[in-house]
Structures are given as C-alpha cells and as structure tokens.
mmCIF file of C-alpha atoms and ligand atoms in Angstrom:
data_model
loop_
_atom_site.group_PDB
_atom_site.id
_atom_site.type_symbol
_atom_site.label_atom_id
_atom_site.label_comp_id
_atom_site.label_asym_id
_atom_site.label_seq_id
_atom_site.Cartn_x
_atom_site.Cartn_y
_atom_site.Cartn_z
ATOM 1 C CA MET Y 23 -1.285 -10.793 -22.160
ATOM 2 C CA LEU Y 24 -4.847 -9.892 -20.678
ATOM 3 C CA PRO Y 25 -7.964 -10.346 -22.964
ATOM 4 C CA THR Y 26 -9.253 -6.947 -23.737
ATOM 5 C CA GLY Y 27 -12.216 -5.342 -22.487
ATOM 6 C CA ARG Y 28 -15.679 -5.380 -24.044
ATOM 7 C CA ALA Y 29 -15.326 -1.270 -25.311
ATOM 8 C CA GLY Y 30 -18.777 0.876 -25.053
ATOM 9 C CA MET Y 31 -20.784 -1.628 -22.824
ATOM 10 C CA SER Y 32 -22.038 -0.356 -19.952
ATOM 11 C CA GLN Y 33 -19.974 -0.859 -16.718
ATOM 12 C CA ALA Y 34 -23.066 -1.210 -15.170
ATOM 13 C CA ASN Y 35 -24.167 -4.267 -17.061
ATOM 14 C CA ASP Y 36 -19.973 -5.363 -16.952
ATOM 15 C CA LYS Y 37 -17.769 -6.855 -14.376
ATOM 16 C CA ARG Y 38 -16.286 -4.594 -12.026
ATOM 17 C CA ILE Y 39 -12.997 -4.726 -12.888
ATOM 18 C CA VAL Y 40 -10.036 -5.224 -9.335
ATOM 19 C CA VAL Y 41 -6.622 -3.960 -9.997
ATOM 20 C CA MET Y 42 -4.516 -4.756 -6.834
ATOM 21 C CA THR Y 43 -0.355 -5.314 -5.669
ATOM 22 C CA GLY Y 44 0.637 -7.469 -2.721
ATOM 23 C CA ALA Y 45 -2.028 -10.151 -3.508
ATOM 24 C CA THR Y 46 0.450 -13.222 -3.647
ATOM 25 C CA SER Y 47 1.345 -13.801 0.569
ATOM 26 C CA GLY Y 48 -0.018 -12.872 3.581
ATOM 27 C CA ILE Y 49 -2.662 -10.185 4.389
ATOM 28 C CA GLY Y 50 -3.298 -9.204 0.268
ATOM 29 C CA ALA Y 51 -3.704 -12.834 -0.184
ATOM 30 C CA ASN Y 52 -6.790 -13.255 2.306
ATOM 31 C CA ALA Y 53 -7.827 -10.432 0.685
ATOM 32 C CA ALA Y 54 -7.778 -11.809 -3.068
ATOM 33 C CA LEU Y 55 -9.426 -14.436 -1.718
ATOM 34 C CA ARG Y 56 -12.720 -13.376 -0.837
ATOM 35 C CA ILE Y 57 -12.653 -10.471 -3.984
ATOM 36 C CA ALA Y 58 -12.133 -12.913 -5.902
ATOM 37 C CA ALA Y 59 -14.946 -15.483 -5.011
ATOM 38 C CA GLN Y 60 -17.652 -12.139 -5.434
ATOM 39 C CA PRO Y 61 -19.904 -12.771 -8.828
ATOM 40 C CA ASN Y 62 -19.192 -9.847 -11.046
ATOM 41 C CA ILE Y 63 -15.926 -9.457 -10.349
ATOM 42 C CA ARG Y 64 -12.863 -9.248 -12.587
ATOM 43 C CA LEU Y 65 -9.394 -8.976 -10.461
ATOM 44 C CA ILE Y 66 -5.898 -7.907 -12.419
ATOM 45 C CA ILE Y 67 -2.843 -8.885 -10.005
ATOM 46 C CA GLY Y 68 0.463 -7.578 -10.774
ATOM 47 C CA ALA Y 69 3.105 -9.684 -9.202
ATOM 48 C CA ARG Y 70 6.898 -10.786 -9.226
ATOM 49 C CA GLY Y 71 7.010 -14.841 -10.431
ATOM 50 C CA GLY Y 72 4.802 -17.468 -11.781
ATOM 51 C CA HIS Y 73 2.519 -17.028 -8.869
ATOM 52 C CA PRO Y 74 -1.075 -17.787 -10.319
ATOM 53 C CA GLY Y 75 -2.860 -15.295 -7.994
ATOM 54 C CA PRO Y 76 -6.459 -16.748 -6.810
ATOM 55 C CA GLN Y 77 -8.404 -19.008 -9.223
ATOM 56 C CA GLY Y 78 -10.161 -16.443 -12.316
ATOM 57 C CA ALA Y 79 -7.743 -13.725 -10.819
ATOM 58 C CA GLU Y 80 -5.318 -12.467 -14.049
ATOM 59 C CA VAL Y 81 -1.856 -12.360 -13.025
ATOM 60 C CA VAL Y 82 0.152 -9.352 -15.955
ATOM 61 C CA PRO Y 83 4.034 -9.191 -14.214
ATOM 62 C CA LEU Y 84 4.539 -6.241 -12.383
ATOM 63 C CA ASP Y 85 8.164 -5.775 -9.816
ATOM 64 C CA LEU Y 86 7.248 -3.023 -8.034
ATOM 65 C CA ALA Y 87 11.791 -2.211 -7.539
ATOM 66 C CA SER Y 88 11.902 -1.055 -11.148
ATOM 67 C CA LEU Y 89 9.412 2.171 -12.338
ATOM 68 C CA ALA Y 90 9.723 0.637 -15.824
ATOM 69 C CA SER Y 91 8.246 -2.403 -14.756
ATOM 70 C CA VAL Y 92 5.661 0.092 -13.081
ATOM 71 C CA ARG Y 93 4.734 2.087 -16.532
ATOM 72 C CA THR Y 94 4.673 -1.703 -18.585
ATOM 73 C CA PHE Y 95 2.019 -3.167 -16.134
ATOM 74 C CA ALA Y 96 0.098 -0.406 -15.955
ATOM 75 C CA SER Y 97 0.128 0.847 -19.881
ATOM 76 C CA GLU Y 98 -0.687 -3.728 -20.114
ATOM 77 C CA VAL Y 99 -3.607 -2.882 -17.862
ATOM 78 C CA LYS Y 100 -5.090 0.093 -20.223
ATOM 79 C CA GLY Y 101 -4.764 -1.914 -22.851
ATOM 80 C CA SER Y 102 -7.056 -4.423 -21.556
ATOM 81 C CA LEU Y 103 -9.762 -2.419 -20.284
ATOM 82 C CA GLY Y 104 -11.338 -1.921 -23.976
ATOM 83 C CA GLY Y 105 -13.401 1.633 -22.457
ATOM 84 C CA ALA Y 106 -14.737 -0.240 -19.402
ATOM 85 C CA GLN Y 107 -13.289 1.660 -15.917
ATOM 86 C CA ILE Y 108 -11.556 0.377 -13.230
ATOM 87 C CA ASP Y 109 -13.593 0.238 -9.871
ATOM 88 C CA MET Y 110 -11.547 -0.184 -7.025
ATOM 89 C CA LEU Y 111 -7.911 0.352 -7.221
ATOM 90 C CA VAL Y 112 -5.740 -1.425 -4.343
ATOM 91 C CA LEU Y 113 -1.884 -1.339 -3.396
ATOM 92 C CA ASN Y 114 -1.541 -3.526 -1.085
ATOM 93 C CA ALA Y 115 2.712 -4.653 -2.157
ATOM 94 C CA GLY Y 116 5.266 -3.583 1.028
ATOM 95 C CA VAL Y 117 8.220 -4.351 1.625
ATOM 96 C CA GLN Y 118 10.702 -4.322 5.010
ATOM 97 C CA THR Y 119 14.176 -4.750 4.220
ATOM 98 C CA THR Y 120 16.975 -4.163 7.012
ATOM 99 C CA ASP Y 121 19.769 -3.254 4.478
ATOM 100 C CA ALA Y 122 19.519 0.775 3.594
ATOM 101 C CA ALA Y 123 22.479 -0.361 1.511
ATOM 102 C CA LYS Y 124 20.610 -1.947 -1.233
ATOM 103 C CA ARG Y 125 18.714 -0.098 -4.183
ATOM 104 C CA THR Y 126 16.345 -0.174 -7.055
ATOM 105 C CA ILE Y 127 17.703 -0.695 -10.584
ATOM 106 C CA ASP Y 128 16.268 2.871 -10.550
ATOM 107 C CA GLY Y 129 19.084 4.358 -8.203
ATOM 108 C CA PHE Y 130 16.287 4.509 -4.988
ATOM 109 C CA GLU Y 131 16.956 2.928 -1.261
ATOM 110 C CA VAL Y 132 14.141 -0.716 -1.617
ATOM 111 C CA THR Y 133 11.671 0.541 0.494
ATOM 112 C CA PHE Y 134 10.895 3.918 -0.606
ATOM 113 C CA ALA Y 135 11.300 2.653 -3.734
ATOM 114 C CA VAL Y 136 8.958 -0.508 -3.820
ATOM 115 C CA ASN Y 137 6.259 0.587 -1.110
ATOM 116 C CA HIS Y 138 5.117 4.818 -2.093
ATOM 117 C CA LEU Y 139 7.605 5.715 -5.306
ATOM 118 C CA ALA Y 140 6.292 2.504 -7.428
ATOM 119 C CA HIS Y 141 2.979 2.735 -6.455
ATOM 120 C CA TYR Y 142 2.264 6.710 -6.107
ATOM 121 C CA LEU Y 143 3.438 6.129 -9.969
ATOM 122 C CA LEU Y 144 1.190 3.364 -10.456
ATOM 123 C CA ALA Y 145 -1.886 5.505 -9.002
ATOM 124 C CA ARG Y 146 -0.622 8.483 -10.863
ATOM 125 C CA LEU Y 147 -0.854 6.772 -14.422
ATOM 126 C CA LEU Y 148 -5.012 4.437 -13.567
ATOM 127 C CA VAL Y 149 -6.032 7.279 -12.059
ATOM 128 C CA SER Y 150 -7.365 9.118 -15.254
ATOM 129 C CA SER Y 151 -8.412 5.699 -16.012
ATOM 130 C CA MET Y 152 -10.894 4.853 -12.794
ATOM 131 C CA SER Y 153 -14.540 4.911 -12.417
ATOM 132 C CA ASP Y 154 -16.599 7.409 -10.777
ATOM 133 C CA GLY Y 155 -17.365 6.048 -7.129
ATOM 134 C CA GLY Y 156 -13.823 4.116 -7.608
ATOM 135 C CA ARG Y 157 -12.062 3.676 -4.550
ATOM 136 C CA LEU Y 158 -8.279 4.076 -4.428
ATOM 137 C CA ILE Y 159 -7.120 2.122 -1.229
ATOM 138 C CA ILE Y 160 -3.644 1.728 -0.078
ATOM 139 C CA THR Y 161 -2.413 -0.171 2.818
ATOM 140 C CA THR Y 162 0.158 1.679 5.841
ATOM 141 C CA SER Y 163 0.765 1.264 9.084
ATOM 142 C CA ASP Y 164 0.036 2.582 12.263
ATOM 143 C CA THR Y 165 4.184 2.322 13.000
ATOM 144 C CA HIS Y 166 3.851 6.062 10.905
ATOM 145 C CA ASP Y 167 3.137 7.092 13.906
ATOM 146 C CA PRO Y 168 5.153 8.220 16.965
ATOM 147 C CA ALA Y 169 2.715 8.013 19.309
ATOM 148 C CA ILE Y 170 2.931 4.370 18.602
ATOM 149 C CA PHE Y 171 6.205 3.704 17.017
ATOM 150 C CA SER Y 172 9.026 5.235 18.899
ATOM 151 C CA GLY Y 173 11.399 4.963 15.414
ATOM 152 C CA ALA Y 174 8.091 6.486 13.579
ATOM 153 C CA PRO Y 175 9.219 9.487 11.411
ATOM 154 C CA LYS Y 176 9.250 13.297 12.747
ATOM 155 C CA ILE Y 177 9.781 15.414 9.758
ATOM 156 C CA LEU Y 178 9.409 14.425 5.774
ATOM 157 C CA ASP Y 179 12.533 15.123 4.009
ATOM 158 C CA PRO Y 180 11.607 12.843 0.745
ATOM 159 C CA GLU Y 181 15.187 13.038 -0.706
ATOM 160 C CA ALA Y 182 16.997 10.973 2.073
ATOM 161 C CA LEU Y 183 14.276 8.717 1.915
ATOM 162 C CA ALA Y 184 15.343 8.341 -1.301
ATOM 163 C CA HIS Y 185 18.737 8.242 -1.177
ATOM 164 C CA PRO Y 186 19.742 7.510 2.930
ATOM 165 C CA ASP Y 187 23.220 8.204 3.952
ATOM 166 C CA ARG Y 188 24.286 4.365 3.998
ATOM 167 C CA ASN Y 189 26.041 5.131 6.933
ATOM 168 C CA LYS Y 190 23.665 6.891 9.147
ATOM 169 C CA THR Y 191 22.526 4.936 12.260
ATOM 170 C CA GLY Y 192 18.876 3.866 12.641
ATOM 171 C CA VAL Y 193 18.008 4.331 9.076
ATOM 172 C CA ARG Y 194 17.423 0.291 8.257
ATOM 173 C CA PHE Y 195 14.713 0.336 11.039
ATOM 174 C CA SER Y 196 13.384 3.894 9.692
ATOM 175 C CA ALA Y 197 13.070 3.173 6.476
ATOM 176 C CA TYR Y 198 10.241 1.155 6.441
ATOM 177 C CA PRO Y 199 7.701 3.518 9.144
ATOM 178 C CA ALA Y 200 8.664 6.271 6.553
ATOM 179 C CA SER Y 201 7.124 4.946 3.772
ATOM 180 C CA LYS Y 202 4.186 4.021 5.420
ATOM 181 C CA LEU Y 203 3.994 8.119 6.354
ATOM 182 C CA CYS Y 204 4.271 8.270 2.187
ATOM 183 C CA ASP Y 205 1.612 5.726 1.661
ATOM 184 C CA LEU Y 206 -0.465 7.792 3.637
ATOM 185 C CA LEU Y 207 0.541 11.023 2.320
ATOM 186 C CA THR Y 208 -0.649 9.721 -0.929
ATOM 187 C CA ALA Y 209 -3.608 8.293 -0.275
ATOM 188 C CA ARG Y 210 -4.598 11.777 1.499
ATOM 189 C CA SER Y 211 -3.185 13.773 -1.686
ATOM 190 C CA PHE Y 212 -5.564 11.929 -3.976
ATOM 191 C CA ALA Y 213 -7.887 12.408 -1.394
ATOM 192 C CA ALA Y 214 -7.845 16.017 -1.327
ATOM 193 C CA LEU Y 215 -5.933 17.802 -4.800
ATOM 194 C CA SER Y 216 -7.155 19.310 -7.658
ATOM 195 C CA GLU Y 217 -5.911 16.895 -10.795
ATOM 196 C CA VAL Y 218 -6.967 14.125 -9.201
ATOM 197 C CA GLN Y 219 -11.019 15.271 -9.750
ATOM 198 C CA PRO Y 220 -12.010 14.564 -5.435
ATOM 199 C CA PRO Y 221 -15.662 13.393 -6.198
ATOM 200 C CA ARG Y 222 -15.175 10.686 -8.494
ATOM 201 C CA ILE Y 223 -13.256 8.621 -6.207
ATOM 202 C CA THR Y 224 -12.635 7.814 -2.500
ATOM 203 C CA ALA Y 225 -9.488 7.219 -1.044
ATOM 204 C CA ILE Y 226 -8.559 5.421 1.715
ATOM 205 C CA ALA Y 227 -6.002 4.528 3.700
ATOM 206 C CA TYR Y 228 -5.779 1.250 5.346
ATOM 207 C CA ASN Y 229 -3.236 0.195 8.498
ATOM 208 C CA PRO Y 230 -4.127 -3.632 9.339
ATOM 209 C CA GLY Y 231 -2.277 -3.839 12.562
ATOM 210 C CA LEU Y 232 0.291 -5.653 13.787
ATOM 211 C CA THR Y 233 0.000 -8.674 11.491
ATOM 212 C CA LEU Y 234 2.100 -12.098 12.489
ATOM 213 C CA GLY Y 235 2.357 -15.063 10.003
ATOM 214 C CA THR Y 236 2.616 -12.789 7.145
ATOM 215 C CA GLY Y 237 5.925 -12.863 4.646
ATOM 216 C CA LEU Y 238 6.496 -8.638 5.543
ATOM 217 C CA SER Y 239 9.656 -10.129 7.724
ATOM 218 C CA ARG Y 240 10.980 -12.864 5.689
ATOM 219 C CA ASP Y 241 14.584 -10.244 4.490
ATOM 220 C CA ALA Y 242 15.123 -9.131 7.907
ATOM 221 C CA PRO Y 243 18.233 -11.532 9.727
ATOM 222 C CA ARG Y 244 16.331 -15.696 10.914
ATOM 223 C CA PHE Y 245 17.881 -14.105 14.885
ATOM 224 C CA LEU Y 246 15.716 -11.373 14.350
ATOM 225 C CA ARG Y 247 12.870 -12.918 12.392
ATOM 226 C CA VAL Y 248 12.669 -15.812 16.312
ATOM 227 C CA LEU Y 249 13.235 -12.901 17.942
ATOM 228 C CA MET Y 250 10.121 -10.976 17.086
ATOM 229 C CA ARG Y 251 8.206 -14.110 16.755
ATOM 230 C CA GLY Y 252 9.157 -14.917 20.906
ATOM 231 C CA LEU Y 253 9.328 -11.664 21.846
ATOM 232 C CA ILE Y 254 6.324 -9.384 20.548
ATOM 233 C CA PRO Y 255 3.673 -11.823 21.814
ATOM 234 C CA LEU Y 256 4.980 -10.899 25.318
ATOM 235 C CA ILE Y 257 5.159 -7.083 24.409
ATOM 236 C CA GLY Y 258 1.606 -7.832 23.295
ATOM 237 C CA ILE Y 259 0.692 -8.650 27.018
ATOM 238 C CA PHE Y 260 1.671 -5.621 28.263
ATOM 239 C CA LYS Y 261 1.765 -3.041 25.590
ATOM 240 C CA PRO Y 262 -1.654 -3.037 23.112
ATOM 241 C CA GLN Y 263 -0.220 -1.460 20.053
ATOM 242 C CA PHE Y 264 2.074 -5.154 20.024
ATOM 243 C CA ARG Y 265 -0.826 -7.167 20.021
ATOM 244 C CA SER Y 266 -0.982 -8.849 16.623
ATOM 245 C CA GLY Y 267 -3.829 -9.925 14.754
ATOM 246 C CA SER Y 268 -4.432 -13.061 12.086
ATOM 247 C CA PRO Y 269 -3.606 -12.018 8.370
ATOM 248 C CA GLU Y 270 -6.966 -13.833 7.869
ATOM 249 C CA ARG Y 271 -9.359 -11.070 10.050
ATOM 250 C CA ALA Y 272 -6.697 -8.378 8.188
ATOM 251 C CA GLY Y 273 -7.672 -9.530 4.366
ATOM 252 C CA GLU Y 274 -10.963 -9.500 5.070
ATOM 253 C CA ALA Y 275 -11.430 -5.760 6.235
ATOM 254 C CA LEU Y 276 -9.186 -5.135 3.305
ATOM 255 C CA ALA Y 277 -11.019 -7.252 1.276
ATOM 256 C CA GLN Y 278 -14.629 -5.056 2.563
ATOM 257 C CA LEU Y 279 -12.881 -1.865 2.165
ATOM 258 C CA THR Y 280 -12.129 -2.752 -1.470
ATOM 259 C CA LEU Y 281 -15.581 -4.171 -2.250
ATOM 260 C CA GLY Y 282 -17.340 -1.270 -0.311
ATOM 261 C CA GLU Y 283 -17.988 -3.125 2.762
ATOM 262 C CA VAL Y 284 -17.651 -0.765 5.025
ATOM 263 C CA LYS Y 285 -17.522 2.726 3.993
ATOM 264 C CA LEU Y 286 -15.768 5.359 5.834
ATOM 265 C CA PRO Y 287 -17.310 8.434 8.065
ATOM 266 C CA ALA Y 288 -17.474 10.870 5.325
ATOM 267 C CA GLY Y 289 -13.722 13.336 5.702
ATOM 268 C CA ARG Y 290 -12.045 10.240 6.779
ATOM 269 C CA VAL Y 291 -8.834 9.341 5.186
ATOM 270 C CA TYR Y 292 -6.999 6.990 7.386
ATOM 271 C CA ALA Y 293 -8.961 3.601 7.612
ATOM 272 C CA SER Y 294 -7.698 1.620 11.060
ATOM 273 C CA LEU Y 295 -7.997 -2.075 12.453
ATOM 274 C CA VAL Y 296 -7.898 -1.970 15.616
ATOM 275 C CA ARG Y 297 -7.847 -5.408 17.351
ATOM 276 C CA GLY Y 298 -9.784 -7.335 14.624
ATOM 277 C CA ASN Y 299 -12.545 -3.788 14.523
ATOM 278 C CA LEU Y 300 -11.530 -1.135 11.974
ATOM 279 C CA THR Y 301 -11.814 2.555 12.894
ATOM 280 C CA PHE Y 302 -11.258 6.118 11.665
ATOM 281 C CA PRO Y 303 -8.671 7.374 13.523
ATOM 282 C CA ASP Y 304 -6.001 10.439 12.994
ATOM 283 C CA PRO Y 305 -3.164 9.617 11.712
ATOM 284 C CA SER Y 306 0.125 11.272 13.275
ATOM 285 C CA PRO Y 307 0.436 14.555 12.713
ATOM 286 C CA LEU Y 308 2.804 14.566 10.794
ATOM 287 C CA ALA Y 309 0.269 12.414 8.491
ATOM 288 C CA GLN Y 310 -1.891 15.480 8.790
ATOM 289 C CA SER Y 311 0.418 17.802 7.046
ATOM 290 C CA ASN Y 312 -1.215 19.859 4.043
ATOM 291 C CA ASP Y 313 2.355 21.095 3.714
ATOM 292 C CA ALA Y 314 3.608 17.394 4.485
ATOM 293 C CA ARG Y 315 1.612 15.865 1.757
ATOM 294 C CA ASP Y 316 2.307 17.948 -0.945
ATOM 295 C CA GLN Y 317 5.824 18.246 -0.475
ATOM 296 C CA LEU Y 318 5.354 14.857 -0.795
ATOM 297 C CA TRP Y 319 4.071 15.143 -3.987
ATOM 298 C CA ARG Y 320 5.881 17.288 -5.890
ATOM 299 C CA GLU Y 321 9.401 15.560 -5.226
ATOM 300 C CA SER Y 322 7.714 11.859 -5.356
ATOM 301 C CA ALA Y 323 6.422 13.559 -9.001
ATOM 302 C CA ALA Y 324 9.896 15.094 -9.968
ATOM 303 C CA MET Y 325 11.321 10.971 -9.207
ATOM 304 C CA VAL Y 326 9.486 9.420 -11.270
ATOM 305 C CA GLY Y 327 9.613 11.903 -14.073
ATOM 306 C CA LEU Y 328 6.361 13.063 -13.945
ATOM 307 C CA ALA Y 329 5.767 16.961 -13.876
HETATM 308 N N1 NAP P 1 2.625 -8.060 8.972
HETATM 309 C C1 NAP P 1 2.290 -6.390 9.131
HETATM 310 O O1 NAP P 1 2.535 -6.770 10.679
HETATM 311 C C2 NAP P 1 1.917 -5.303 8.478
HETATM 312 C C3 NAP P 1 1.694 -4.367 9.743
HETATM 313 C C4 NAP P 1 0.752 -2.889 8.581
HETATM 314 C C5 NAP P 1 0.785 -2.152 7.346
HETATM 315 N N2 NAP P 1 1.355 -3.914 6.621
HETATM 316 C C6 NAP P 1 0.919 -3.984 5.754
HETATM 317 O O2 NAP P 1 0.261 -4.797 5.076
HETATM 318 C C7 NAP P 1 0.499 -5.114 3.338
HETATM 319 C C8 NAP P 1 1.308 -6.368 3.219
HETATM 320 O O3 NAP P 1 1.643 -6.492 4.267
HETATM 321 P P1 NAP P 1 1.789 -8.229 4.491
HETATM 322 O O4 NAP P 1 2.318 -8.451 5.766
HETATM 323 O O5 NAP P 1 0.710 -9.343 3.964
HETATM 324 O O6 NAP P 1 3.807 -8.978 3.822
HETATM 325 P P2 NAP P 1 4.208 -10.122 2.820
HETATM 326 O O7 NAP P 1 2.905 -11.586 2.988
HETATM 327 O O8 NAP P 1 5.300 -9.999 2.293
HETATM 328 O O9 NAP P 1 3.060 -9.330 1.752
HETATM 329 C C9 NAP P 1 3.709 -8.195 1.011
HETATM 330 C C10 NAP P 1 3.355 -8.837 -0.728
HETATM 331 O O10 NAP P 1 4.303 -7.464 -2.194
HETATM 332 C C11 NAP P 1 4.556 -8.193 -3.067
HETATM 333 N N3 NAP P 1 5.609 -7.673 -3.339
HETATM 334 C C12 NAP P 1 6.363 -7.589 -2.817
HETATM 335 N N4 NAP P 1 7.289 -6.451 -3.348
HETATM 336 C C13 NAP P 1 6.894 -6.382 -4.585
HETATM 337 C C14 NAP P 1 7.773 -6.094 -5.437
HETATM 338 N N5 NAP P 1 8.685 -6.227 -5.999
HETATM 339 N N6 NAP P 1 7.022 -6.689 -6.733
HETATM 340 C C15 NAP P 1 5.484 -6.483 -6.654
HETATM 341 N N7 NAP P 1 5.822 -7.347 -5.703
HETATM 342 C C16 NAP P 1 6.056 -6.552 -4.263
HETATM 343 C C17 NAP P 1 4.682 -9.589 -2.359
HETATM 344 O O11 NAP P 1 4.847 -10.030 -3.323
HETATM 345 P P3 NAP P 1 5.627 -11.909 -3.811
HETATM 346 O O12 NAP P 1 4.772 -13.049 -3.045
HETATM 347 O O13 NAP P 1 5.925 -10.988 -4.831
HETATM 348 O O14 NAP P 1 7.174 -11.601 -2.453
HETATM 349 C C18 NAP P 1 3.246 -10.097 -1.371
HETATM 350 O O15 NAP P 1 2.596 -10.308 -2.222
HETATM 351 C C19 NAP P 1 1.960 -4.223 3.227
HETATM 352 O O16 NAP P 1 1.922 -2.915 2.224
HETATM 353 C C20 NAP P 1 2.609 -4.089 4.577
HETATM 354 O O17 NAP P 1 3.531 -2.813 5.233
HETATM 355 C C21 NAP P 1 1.758 -4.779 7.488
#
C-alpha cells in the first residue's frame, strides 16, 4: 500500500511525481537510478515480483500481462496522490516474445498486450491525474520502421496483432516491431487528440536504439541469444543500424527526456538515440499516418473496454 500524498499542497512546493514501468532491468533500471537520485522526486514504480527498485522508490505490484492488474495499479497510484498530480509518466516496460501462440490471461498475444495494450490502458487511466506541463514518455523502437528493419509492419491491423494466426510464419518476428509501431502511434495520439487536452502534456516516443546487454531477449531460445550476441556486433561493422549502444547511455537519455533536461523541438514526438546522441527524426510513414493513429486508438479502446 502506498502512502497517501498531502491533499491541497501546492505541487510547486512538493515533490515532482514520476510513475514508471520497466524500471527493474536494463535501460529502465539505469534511468530509474538517475531519476531517483534527483532532489524532490517521488518515484513510483510498477513492477512484477519482489523487486525493491532503486533506493527511495515506491514499488507497487503491476503485471502488464493482465488488464485487471493495470486497473488495480492505476487506482492504487491515484489513491496515493492525495490531491497531488503526476508530473512524468514513463511507460518503458517491454518484452520480445518469440512464441506467437502465447496469450495473456485476457486472451491477447503477449507482445502486443504488454508493450502496447496495457500501456495504452494505463495512460488512459492516469492522464487525467497528470499535471499541466507533464510529460508522457513511451519507449518505442526504430525497428518499427521498414527502412531500418525489414520485418517492420507495412500495414496496421490491430485485430490481427491482438489475435495472430498461431500457424502463420513470421509472426514471432513481426510481433515486436508491430508493438513498437503501436507505442509510437499511441504517443502521437496523446500528443494530438482533443480528449487528452494536448497543450497540457508533452508526449514523447523514445527509441533507445539497439542496446545489447539488457534482458529484452531473455525469452528467446538460448542458441538464438548466443547467435545474436556474436553476430550483431559483426553485422554492425557494415550496417550502422546494428551498432549497439550501452544500457547506461540509453537509460541516461530516457532520464533526460523524463526530467525535461532534453526538450523536443516544437511539433516533434519522436526522439531517437543514434550513436549516443538524441535526434528527432520523422518516424516511418505508417507511424506518421493519422488514419492508423486513430484506428489504433479506437480499436485499443474497444479491446480494453473503454469508450
Ligand atoms: N534493448 C534494446 O535493444 C531495445 C531497443 C529498442 C527499444 N527497446 C525498448 O526499451 C524498453 C526496455 O527494454 P530493455 O532492453 O531494457 O529490456 P529489459 O532489460 O528486459 O527490461 C524490460 C522491463 O520491462 C519489464 N516488464 C516486462 N514484462 C512485464 C510485465 N508483464 N509486467 C511488468 N513489467 C514487465 C521488466 O520487468 P522484470 O524485471 O519483472 O522482467 C523490465 O523492467 C522496452 O520497451 C524495449 O522494447 C529496447
């Protein structure tokens, strides 16, 4: 149970409140360490298991593979605010499953459900509790872009992503980049749709770039993990998009965006870490499509039971 915040206090005199997923490992753990080390920060982490989080953080149970858990987490966080508001909402958790047959308790394909649907619901439930000038950061990936990764989606079909044909070849490699396209489109929705009052909140889709040494491919078969660790640095010699950055720098950039130490140019949503530097390129043409953005918003709302 979280302590209750002090109702009626001016947030300017109180702590800045950060709510974060994916803070227990890899890029997010590095970012959380930096965020927790700031003065006047209250860091609330949603996590599975008994992870203690960085010193000073409050850990609240959250399993993104369950929409009921997302709802319970959101209401516990809201209940603890006591009149204060969330300044930064960081949706960084992610999985890269290679088993297309795997389903969550709600019946959705796991990668789509954890990376996109759960975060979509969480953001919808918490956005009304965010402060003016707040920041919503969703971690995406440049693998959403066919110009970078040939397995990236060229069309958007949310229903097919939610319930893919278990026997269709290639699904296990396409689910991850498709989920990251959904993250990008969701960030664009929050930046643009009237129902979230766009001037109030800055929405950012953050691509940390290829980062070896995190837990992301932990579900992949051992031979594939060993192959990737050996092969990717070799490919990187010839293809720049396969050059890995470090979890420390990727976490630092996530913390910089969260804390507002790095700001996006006006009108931009996508921040991409390229060889250690934050850049602000256009995402893929499909990620820029307003039809795809609005379709995903509508169909995701129906899937999670929101109007
Ligand atoms: N590494 C890369 O090359 C790369 C490139 C582009 C984008 N990204 C993105 O960066 C983000 C962080 O990934 P990473 O590489 O740092 O991987 P990671 O080390 O595996 O971290 C993933 C985080 O997500 C959490 N998580 C996973 N499933 C969850 C669930 N069901 N409920 C709650 N939390 C869950 C994990 O919690 P546990 O500790 O409980 O497992 C962990 O904190 C992801 O969104 C990923 O897609 C990574």
